[in-house]
Coordinates of C-alpha atoms in Angstrom, one line a residue:
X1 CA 18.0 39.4 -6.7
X2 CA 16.3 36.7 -5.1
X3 CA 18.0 33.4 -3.8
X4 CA 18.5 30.1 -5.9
X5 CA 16.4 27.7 -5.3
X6 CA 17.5 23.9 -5.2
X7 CA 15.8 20.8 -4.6
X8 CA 17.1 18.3 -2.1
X9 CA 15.7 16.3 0.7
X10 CA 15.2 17.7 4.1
X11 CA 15.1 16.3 7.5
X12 CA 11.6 15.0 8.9
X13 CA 11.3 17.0 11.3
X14 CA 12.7 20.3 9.6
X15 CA 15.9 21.2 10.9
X16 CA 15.7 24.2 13.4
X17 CA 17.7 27.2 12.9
X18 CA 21.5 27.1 13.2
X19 CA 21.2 23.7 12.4
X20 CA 23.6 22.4 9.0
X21 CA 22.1 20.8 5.7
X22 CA 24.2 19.1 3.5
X23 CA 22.9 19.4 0.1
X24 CA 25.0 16.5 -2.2
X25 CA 24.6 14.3 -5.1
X26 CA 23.5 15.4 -8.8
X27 CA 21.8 18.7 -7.3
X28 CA 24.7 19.4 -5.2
X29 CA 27.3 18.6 -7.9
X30 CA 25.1 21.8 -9.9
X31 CA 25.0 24.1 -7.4
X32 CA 28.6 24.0 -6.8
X33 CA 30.2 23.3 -10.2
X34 CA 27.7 24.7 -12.4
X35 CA 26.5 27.4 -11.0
X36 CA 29.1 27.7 -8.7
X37 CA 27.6 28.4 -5.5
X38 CA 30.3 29.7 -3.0
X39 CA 30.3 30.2 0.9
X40 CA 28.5 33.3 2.6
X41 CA 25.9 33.3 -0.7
X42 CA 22.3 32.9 0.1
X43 CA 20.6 29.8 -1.1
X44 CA 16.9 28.4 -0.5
X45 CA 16.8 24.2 -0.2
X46 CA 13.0 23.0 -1.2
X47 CA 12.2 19.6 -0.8
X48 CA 9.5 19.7 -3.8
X49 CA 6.7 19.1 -1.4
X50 CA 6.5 23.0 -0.1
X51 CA 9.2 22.9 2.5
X52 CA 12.1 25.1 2.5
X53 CA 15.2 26.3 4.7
X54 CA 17.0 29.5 3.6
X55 CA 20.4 30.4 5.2
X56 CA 24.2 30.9 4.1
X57 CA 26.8 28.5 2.3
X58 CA 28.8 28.0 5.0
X59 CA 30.9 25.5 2.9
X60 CA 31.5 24.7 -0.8
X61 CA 33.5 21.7 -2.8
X62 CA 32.7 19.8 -5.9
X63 CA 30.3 17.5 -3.8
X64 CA 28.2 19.6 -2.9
X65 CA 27.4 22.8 -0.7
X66 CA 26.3 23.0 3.3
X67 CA 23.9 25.4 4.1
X68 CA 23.5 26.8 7.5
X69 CA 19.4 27.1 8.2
X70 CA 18.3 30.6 9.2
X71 CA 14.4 30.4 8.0
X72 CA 12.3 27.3 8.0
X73 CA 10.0 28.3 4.7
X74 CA 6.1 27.1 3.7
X75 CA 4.7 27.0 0.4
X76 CA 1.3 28.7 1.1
X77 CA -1.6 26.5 0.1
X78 CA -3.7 28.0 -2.9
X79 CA -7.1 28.3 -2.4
X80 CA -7.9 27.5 -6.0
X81 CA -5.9 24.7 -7.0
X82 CA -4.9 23.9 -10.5
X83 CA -4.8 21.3 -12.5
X84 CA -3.8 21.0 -16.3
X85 CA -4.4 18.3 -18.8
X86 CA -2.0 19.0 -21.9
X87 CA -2.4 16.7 -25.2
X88 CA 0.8 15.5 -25.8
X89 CA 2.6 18.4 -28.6
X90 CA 5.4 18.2 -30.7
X91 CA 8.9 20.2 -30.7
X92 CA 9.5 22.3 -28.1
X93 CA 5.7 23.0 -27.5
X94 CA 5.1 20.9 -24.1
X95 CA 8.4 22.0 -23.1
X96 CA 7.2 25.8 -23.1
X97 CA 3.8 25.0 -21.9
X98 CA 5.0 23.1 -19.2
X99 CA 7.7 25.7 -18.0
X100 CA 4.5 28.2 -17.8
X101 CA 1.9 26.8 -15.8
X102 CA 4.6 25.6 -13.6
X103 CA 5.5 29.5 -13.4
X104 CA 2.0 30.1 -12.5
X105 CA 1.3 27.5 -10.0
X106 CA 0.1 24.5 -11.4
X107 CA -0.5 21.8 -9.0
X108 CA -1.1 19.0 -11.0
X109 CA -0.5 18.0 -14.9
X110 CA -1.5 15.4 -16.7
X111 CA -0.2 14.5 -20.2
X112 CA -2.9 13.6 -22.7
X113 CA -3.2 11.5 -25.4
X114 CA -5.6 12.9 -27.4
X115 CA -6.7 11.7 -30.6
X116 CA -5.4 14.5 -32.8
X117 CA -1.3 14.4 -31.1
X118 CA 1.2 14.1 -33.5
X119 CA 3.2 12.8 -30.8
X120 CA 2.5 9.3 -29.6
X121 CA 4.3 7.7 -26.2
X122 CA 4.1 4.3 -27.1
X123 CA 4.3 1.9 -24.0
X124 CA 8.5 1.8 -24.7
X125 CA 8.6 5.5 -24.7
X126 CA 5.9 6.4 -21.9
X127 CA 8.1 6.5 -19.2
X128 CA 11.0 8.0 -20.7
X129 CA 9.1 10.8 -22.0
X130 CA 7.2 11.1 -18.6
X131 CA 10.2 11.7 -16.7
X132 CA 11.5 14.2 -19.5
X133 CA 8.4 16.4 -18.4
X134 CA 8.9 16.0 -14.5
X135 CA 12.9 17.1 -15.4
X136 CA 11.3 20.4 -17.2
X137 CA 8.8 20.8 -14.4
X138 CA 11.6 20.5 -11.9
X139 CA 13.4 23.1 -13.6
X140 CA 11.1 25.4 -14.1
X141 CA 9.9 25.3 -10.2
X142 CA 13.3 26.2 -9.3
X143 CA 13.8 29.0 -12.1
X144 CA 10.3 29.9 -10.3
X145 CA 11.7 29.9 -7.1
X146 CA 8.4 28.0 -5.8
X147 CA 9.1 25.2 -2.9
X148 CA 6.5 22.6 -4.8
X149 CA 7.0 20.9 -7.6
X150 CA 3.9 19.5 -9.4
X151 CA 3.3 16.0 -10.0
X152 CA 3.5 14.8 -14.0
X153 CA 0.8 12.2 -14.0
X154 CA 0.6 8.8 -16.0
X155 CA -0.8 9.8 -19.7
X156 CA -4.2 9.3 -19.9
X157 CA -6.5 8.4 -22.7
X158 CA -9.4 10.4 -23.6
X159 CA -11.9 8.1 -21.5
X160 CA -9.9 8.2 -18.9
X161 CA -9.3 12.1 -18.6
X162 CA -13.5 12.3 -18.7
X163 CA -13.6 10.4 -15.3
X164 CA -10.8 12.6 -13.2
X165 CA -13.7 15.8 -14.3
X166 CA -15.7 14.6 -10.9
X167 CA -12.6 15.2 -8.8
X168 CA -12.5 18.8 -9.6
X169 CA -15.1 21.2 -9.0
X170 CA -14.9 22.9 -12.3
X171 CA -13.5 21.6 -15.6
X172 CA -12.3 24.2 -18.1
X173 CA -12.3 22.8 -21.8
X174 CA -10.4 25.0 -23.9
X175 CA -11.9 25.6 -27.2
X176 CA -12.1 28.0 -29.9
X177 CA -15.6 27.4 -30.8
X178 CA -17.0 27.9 -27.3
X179 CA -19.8 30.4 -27.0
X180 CA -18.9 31.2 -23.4
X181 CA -15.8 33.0 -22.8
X182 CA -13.8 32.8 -19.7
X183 CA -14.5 35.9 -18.2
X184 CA -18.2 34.7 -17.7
X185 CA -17.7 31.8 -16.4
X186 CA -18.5 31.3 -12.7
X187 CA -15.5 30.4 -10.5
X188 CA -15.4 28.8 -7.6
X189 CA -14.4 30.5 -4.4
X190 CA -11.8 28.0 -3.6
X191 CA -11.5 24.6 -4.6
X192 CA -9.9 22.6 -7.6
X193 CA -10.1 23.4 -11.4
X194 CA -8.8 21.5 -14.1
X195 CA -7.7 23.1 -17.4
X196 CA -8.0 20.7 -21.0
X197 CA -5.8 22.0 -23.2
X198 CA -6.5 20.3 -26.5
X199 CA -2.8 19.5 -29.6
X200 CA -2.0 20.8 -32.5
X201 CA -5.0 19.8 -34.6
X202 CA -7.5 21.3 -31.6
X203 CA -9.9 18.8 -29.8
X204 CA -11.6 16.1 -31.6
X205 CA -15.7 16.6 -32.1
X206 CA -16.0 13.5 -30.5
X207 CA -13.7 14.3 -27.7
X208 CA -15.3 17.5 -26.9
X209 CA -18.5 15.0 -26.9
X210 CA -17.3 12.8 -24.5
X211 CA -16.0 15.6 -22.5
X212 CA -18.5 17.6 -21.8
X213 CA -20.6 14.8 -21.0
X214 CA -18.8 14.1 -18.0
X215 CA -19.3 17.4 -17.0
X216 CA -16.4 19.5 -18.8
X217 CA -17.2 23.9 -20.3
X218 CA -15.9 24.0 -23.6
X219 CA -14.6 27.9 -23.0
X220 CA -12.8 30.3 -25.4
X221 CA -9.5 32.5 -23.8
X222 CA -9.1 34.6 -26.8
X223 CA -10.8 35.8 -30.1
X224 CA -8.0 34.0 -32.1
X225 CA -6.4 30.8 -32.2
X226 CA -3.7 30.2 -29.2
X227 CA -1.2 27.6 -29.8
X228 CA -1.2 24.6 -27.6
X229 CA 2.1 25.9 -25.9
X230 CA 0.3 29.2 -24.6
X231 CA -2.7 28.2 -24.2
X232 CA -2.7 27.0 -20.6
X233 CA -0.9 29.5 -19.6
X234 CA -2.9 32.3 -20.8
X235 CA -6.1 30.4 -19.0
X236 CA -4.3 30.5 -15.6
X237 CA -3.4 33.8 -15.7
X238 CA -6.8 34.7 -16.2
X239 CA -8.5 32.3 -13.7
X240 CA -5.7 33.9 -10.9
X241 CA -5.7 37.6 -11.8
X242 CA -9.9 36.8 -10.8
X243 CA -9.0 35.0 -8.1
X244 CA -7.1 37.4 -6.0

């Protein structure tokens, strides 16, 4: 079984082996009450930006736990980086999309208001609901046991997500209509892609429109019709399995 990860804040420098981090407050508190961390078990502390130590318990209590540092760890850099665009989905839908392209890597995610969401984050809700995602995001990069957690983005409007396409060097729209699928689809040796996963309702003709324009390729990832929640997901894999 491999180690739990937690997230904490390291020392800048790292600390160098033998050294003693103390990992306290809310994520401490879990790791010793909740999931009851005890000394001599093997634990990984990631700071969220790809840093790591891995070492022992060497001391437990309801504060917290202190770790004694046996291996300094580095997230490897991808050389196809990741980006997803998810319209904004009712439910339980983000939730599950957002636990899976975490699971596969994602490096970036930016929520979208598109024009067919159900869900709306009104200016009194858009925080809130934006740090709901970074908690699942958080979650789901320890359950993944990766040492970066991806950034949840302001929501964007659909002009807005048309001029972050020149920032990547290939932008994926995903669409069951599309004539090319992705397994034709050129892919860049390295570099950054962003995925646009469309709600519910499916993108907008007018969307699609303005998309593309700005350089977006509408693509299809399946001969039926993937809910929002998978959708992503089932792209990534695709785009890494290539990749590698």
């Amino acid at each position: 079984m491999t180690d739990p990860v937690f997230l904490g804040d390291l020392p800048d420098p790292l600390p160098v082996p033998g050294a003693a981090v103390v990992l306290d407050g809310p994520e401490g508190r879990h790791a010793a009450t909740v999931r009851r961390i005890r000394s001599g078990e093997q634990v990984v502390i990631a700071d969220g930006a790809g840093h790591g130590i891995r070492g022992p318990v060497i001391s437990a209590d309801k504060a917290g736990i202190t770790v004694r540092v046996e291996q300094l760890m580095t997230a490897r850099e991808p050389e196809i980086k990741i980006t997803v665009a998810q319209a904004l989905a009712k439910g339980d839908r983000s939730d599950i999309a957002l636990e899976m392209i975490t699971e596969l890597g994602a490096v970036e995610i930016i929520p979208w208001q598109s024009a067919r969401s159900i869900v709306r984050w009104t200016a009194d809700r858009a925080d809130r609901s934006r740090t709901k995602w970074q908690t699942t995001v958080r979650e789901a990069t320890k359950q993944s046991r990766r040492l970066r957690v991806p950034p949840v983005q302001q929501v964007v409007s659909t002009k807005q997500l048309a001029t972050k396409i020149s920032d990547h060097d290939l932008t994926l729209i995903l669409h069951e209509e599309a004539t090319d699928g992705l397994p034709t689809v050129p892919l860049p040796e390295s570099g950054k892609i962003m995925i646009i996963v469309g709600p519910e309702g499916g993108i907008a003709p007018d969307e699609l429109d303005a998309l593309t324009a700005f350089g977006g390729r509408p693509v299809s990832i399946s001969d039926g019709v993937l809910r929002t929640s998978t959708a992503a997901a089932v792209a990534m894999a695709g785009i890494l399995l290539r990749a590698r």
